[in-house]
């Protein structure tokens, strides 16, 4: 798109290829339409390789799988493989981290999901810069 706009505006040639979008983080006050927008996006996606979860349900699943994988090497990589087997787009509603353990797990797990090409879409009431204020949103 940027290259087309540049050509239309007479500003030179092609730009370097852009990296694919890995995620979208929508934040704002209660009742502003974040969940509605995410749901519209989710339902507009073709096929069934998409997943929509409340963030706490997602974390519950992650913890359950980690319990089953106790003693295995790289359990978060295995959890990420499981999500990749099911989905290419993962939508979280109400992203919020209040537990330091979850924050540490998420740092590794989200990287693993991105590495597998999973696109994340999340809603939250917390601006991204405040999500881990002082190391953790309290």
PDB file of C-alpha atoms in Angstrom, residues 11-116:
ATOM      1  CA  UNK A  11       7.313  10.146  -4.569  1.00  0.00           C
ATOM      2  CA  UNK A  12       9.529   7.536  -6.140  1.00  0.00           C
ATOM      3  CA  UNK A  13       9.668   3.801  -6.437  1.00  0.00           C
ATOM      4  CA  UNK A  14       8.815   0.833  -4.351  1.00  0.00           C
ATOM      5  CA  UNK A  15       9.470   0.711  -0.639  1.00  0.00           C
ATOM      6  CA  UNK A  16      11.012  -2.238   1.136  1.00  0.00           C
ATOM      7  CA  UNK A  17       8.606  -5.109   1.791  1.00  0.00           C
ATOM      8  CA  UNK A  18       6.744  -4.742   5.060  1.00  0.00           C
ATOM      9  CA  UNK A  19       6.705  -7.439   7.729  1.00  0.00           C
ATOM     10  CA  UNK A  20       3.315  -9.097   8.149  1.00  0.00           C
ATOM     11  CA  UNK A  21       1.261  -7.868  11.067  1.00  0.00           C
ATOM     12  CA  UNK A  22       1.740 -10.146  14.081  1.00  0.00           C
ATOM     13  CA  UNK A  23      -0.950  -8.674  16.238  1.00  0.00           C
ATOM     14  CA  UNK A  24      -3.318  -5.921  17.176  1.00  0.00           C
ATOM     15  CA  UNK A  25      -3.888  -4.550  20.682  1.00  0.00           C
ATOM     16  CA  UNK A  26      -7.086  -2.511  21.143  1.00  0.00           C
ATOM     17  CA  UNK A  27      -7.511  -0.635  24.402  1.00  0.00           C
ATOM     18  CA  UNK A  28      -9.931   1.884  25.802  1.00  0.00           C
ATOM     19  CA  UNK A  29     -12.526   2.464  28.466  1.00  0.00           C
ATOM     20  CA  UNK A  30     -15.380   0.118  29.288  1.00  0.00           C
ATOM     21  CA  UNK A  31     -18.171   0.172  26.713  1.00  0.00           C
ATOM     22  CA  UNK A  32     -16.150   1.728  23.881  1.00  0.00           C
ATOM     23  CA  UNK A  33     -16.701  -1.115  21.381  1.00  0.00           C
ATOM     24  CA  UNK A  34     -13.410  -3.017  21.575  1.00  0.00           C
ATOM     25  CA  UNK A  35     -15.022  -6.430  21.955  1.00  0.00           C
ATOM     26  CA  UNK A  36     -17.568  -5.629  19.245  1.00  0.00           C
ATOM     27  CA  UNK A  37     -14.779  -4.682  16.815  1.00  0.00           C
ATOM     28  CA  UNK A  38     -12.819  -7.816  17.634  1.00  0.00           C
ATOM     29  CA  UNK A  39     -15.916  -9.979  17.201  1.00  0.00           C
ATOM     30  CA  UNK A  40     -16.666  -8.338  13.835  1.00  0.00           C
ATOM     31  CA  UNK A  41     -13.089  -9.047  12.752  1.00  0.00           C
ATOM     32  CA  UNK A  42     -13.266 -12.632  14.030  1.00  0.00           C
ATOM     33  CA  UNK A  43     -16.562 -13.400  12.275  1.00  0.00           C
ATOM     34  CA  UNK A  44     -15.313 -11.849   9.026  1.00  0.00           C
ATOM     35  CA  UNK A  45     -12.372 -14.265   8.832  1.00  0.00           C
ATOM     36  CA  UNK A  46     -12.946 -17.143   6.417  1.00  0.00           C
ATOM     37  CA  UNK A  47     -12.487 -20.728   7.476  1.00  0.00           C
ATOM     38  CA  UNK A  48     -12.155 -22.244  10.900  1.00  0.00           C
ATOM     39  CA  UNK A  49      -8.455 -21.723  11.744  1.00  0.00           C
ATOM     40  CA  UNK A  50      -9.351 -18.990  14.178  1.00  0.00           C
ATOM     41  CA  UNK A  51      -9.936 -18.985  17.914  1.00  0.00           C
ATOM     42  CA  UNK A  52     -11.625 -16.466  20.199  1.00  0.00           C
ATOM     43  CA  UNK A  53     -11.190 -16.774  23.957  1.00  0.00           C
ATOM     44  CA  UNK A  54     -11.612 -14.662  27.022  1.00  0.00           C
ATOM     45  CA  UNK A  55      -8.051 -14.067  28.169  1.00  0.00           C
ATOM     46  CA  UNK A  56      -8.601 -15.824  31.506  1.00  0.00           C
ATOM     47  CA  UNK A  57      -9.865 -18.946  29.681  1.00  0.00           C
ATOM     48  CA  UNK A  58      -6.723 -18.861  27.554  1.00  0.00           C
ATOM     49  CA  UNK A  59      -4.520 -18.704  30.655  1.00  0.00           C
ATOM     50  CA  UNK A  60      -6.510 -21.505  32.311  1.00  0.00           C
ATOM     51  CA  UNK A  61      -5.860 -23.697  29.271  1.00  0.00           C
ATOM     52  CA  UNK A  62      -2.159 -22.790  29.292  1.00  0.00           C
ATOM     53  CA  UNK A  63      -1.840 -23.681  32.995  1.00  0.00           C
ATOM     54  CA  UNK A  64      -3.711 -26.976  32.506  1.00  0.00           C
ATOM     55  CA  UNK A  65      -1.450 -27.943  29.616  1.00  0.00           C
ATOM     56  CA  UNK A  66       1.669 -26.979  31.564  1.00  0.00           C
ATOM     57  CA  UNK A  67       0.513 -29.202  34.425  1.00  0.00           C
ATOM     58  CA  UNK A  68       0.153 -32.121  31.993  1.00  0.00           C
ATOM     59  CA  UNK A  69       3.597 -31.376  30.536  1.00  0.00           C
ATOM     60  CA  UNK A  70       5.474 -31.285  33.858  1.00  0.00           C
ATOM     61  CA  UNK A  71       8.940 -32.740  33.444  1.00  0.00           C
ATOM     62  CA  UNK A  72       9.013 -32.237  29.654  1.00  0.00           C
ATOM     63  CA  UNK A  73      11.600 -30.022  27.985  1.00  0.00           C
ATOM     64  CA  UNK A  74      10.372 -26.691  26.586  1.00  0.00           C
ATOM     65  CA  UNK A  75       6.731 -27.074  27.653  1.00  0.00           C
ATOM     66  CA  UNK A  76       5.743 -23.603  26.382  1.00  0.00           C
ATOM     67  CA  UNK A  77       6.993 -24.565  22.922  1.00  0.00           C
ATOM     68  CA  UNK A  78       4.735 -27.630  23.072  1.00  0.00           C
ATOM     69  CA  UNK A  79       1.789 -25.464  24.181  1.00  0.00           C
ATOM     70  CA  UNK A  80       2.481 -23.107  21.260  1.00  0.00           C
ATOM     71  CA  UNK A  81       2.593 -26.093  18.885  1.00  0.00           C
ATOM     72  CA  UNK A  82      -0.829 -27.121  20.180  1.00  0.00           C
ATOM     73  CA  UNK A  83      -2.296 -23.707  19.445  1.00  0.00           C
ATOM     74  CA  UNK A  84      -0.699 -23.683  15.986  1.00  0.00           C
ATOM     75  CA  UNK A  85      -2.308 -27.054  15.256  1.00  0.00           C
ATOM     76  CA  UNK A  86      -5.692 -25.401  15.862  1.00  0.00           C
ATOM     77  CA  UNK A  87      -5.424 -21.805  14.719  1.00  0.00           C
ATOM     78  CA  UNK A  88      -3.694 -19.106  12.709  1.00  0.00           C
ATOM     79  CA  UNK A  89      -5.494 -16.209  14.406  1.00  0.00           C
ATOM     80  CA  UNK A  90      -5.999 -15.987  18.164  1.00  0.00           C
ATOM     81  CA  UNK A  91      -8.360 -13.358  19.596  1.00  0.00           C
ATOM     82  CA  UNK A  92      -8.213 -12.518  23.319  1.00  0.00           C
ATOM     83  CA  UNK A  93     -10.915 -10.514  25.030  1.00  0.00           C
ATOM     84  CA  UNK A  94      -9.947  -8.526  28.139  1.00  0.00           C
ATOM     85  CA  UNK A  95      -6.185  -9.001  28.168  1.00  0.00           C
ATOM     86  CA  UNK A  96      -5.039  -8.353  31.727  1.00  0.00           C
ATOM     87  CA  UNK A  97      -2.107  -9.743  33.677  1.00  0.00           C
ATOM     88  CA  UNK A  98      -2.227  -9.596  37.458  1.00  0.00           C
ATOM     89  CA  UNK A  99       0.114 -12.453  38.324  1.00  0.00           C
ATOM     90  CA  UNK A 100       3.895 -12.325  37.982  1.00  0.00           C
ATOM     91  CA  UNK A 101       4.020 -15.995  36.980  1.00  0.00           C
ATOM     92  CA  UNK A 102       1.562 -15.365  34.150  1.00  0.00           C
ATOM     93  CA  UNK A 103       3.594 -12.355  33.024  1.00  0.00           C
ATOM     94  CA  UNK A 104       6.720 -14.487  32.801  1.00  0.00           C
ATOM     95  CA  UNK A 105       4.907 -17.309  30.994  1.00  0.00           C
ATOM     96  CA  UNK A 106       3.347 -14.893  28.527  1.00  0.00           C
ATOM     97  CA  UNK A 107       6.644 -13.305  27.570  1.00  0.00           C
ATOM     98  CA  UNK A 108       7.899 -16.665  26.305  1.00  0.00           C
ATOM     99  CA  UNK A 109       4.596 -18.035  25.027  1.00  0.00           C
ATOM    100  CA  UNK A 110       3.671 -14.982  22.956  1.00  0.00           C
ATOM    101  CA  UNK A 111       7.108 -15.078  21.296  1.00  0.00           C
ATOM    102  CA  UNK A 112       6.578 -18.765  20.519  1.00  0.00           C
ATOM    103  CA  UNK A 113       3.124 -18.076  19.047  1.00  0.00           C
ATOM    104  CA  UNK A 114       4.518 -15.266  16.873  1.00  0.00           C
ATOM    105  CA  UNK A 115       7.375 -17.533  15.749  1.00  0.00           C
ATOM    106  CA  UNK A 116       4.759 -20.003  14.518  1.00  0.00           C
TER     107      UNK A 116
END
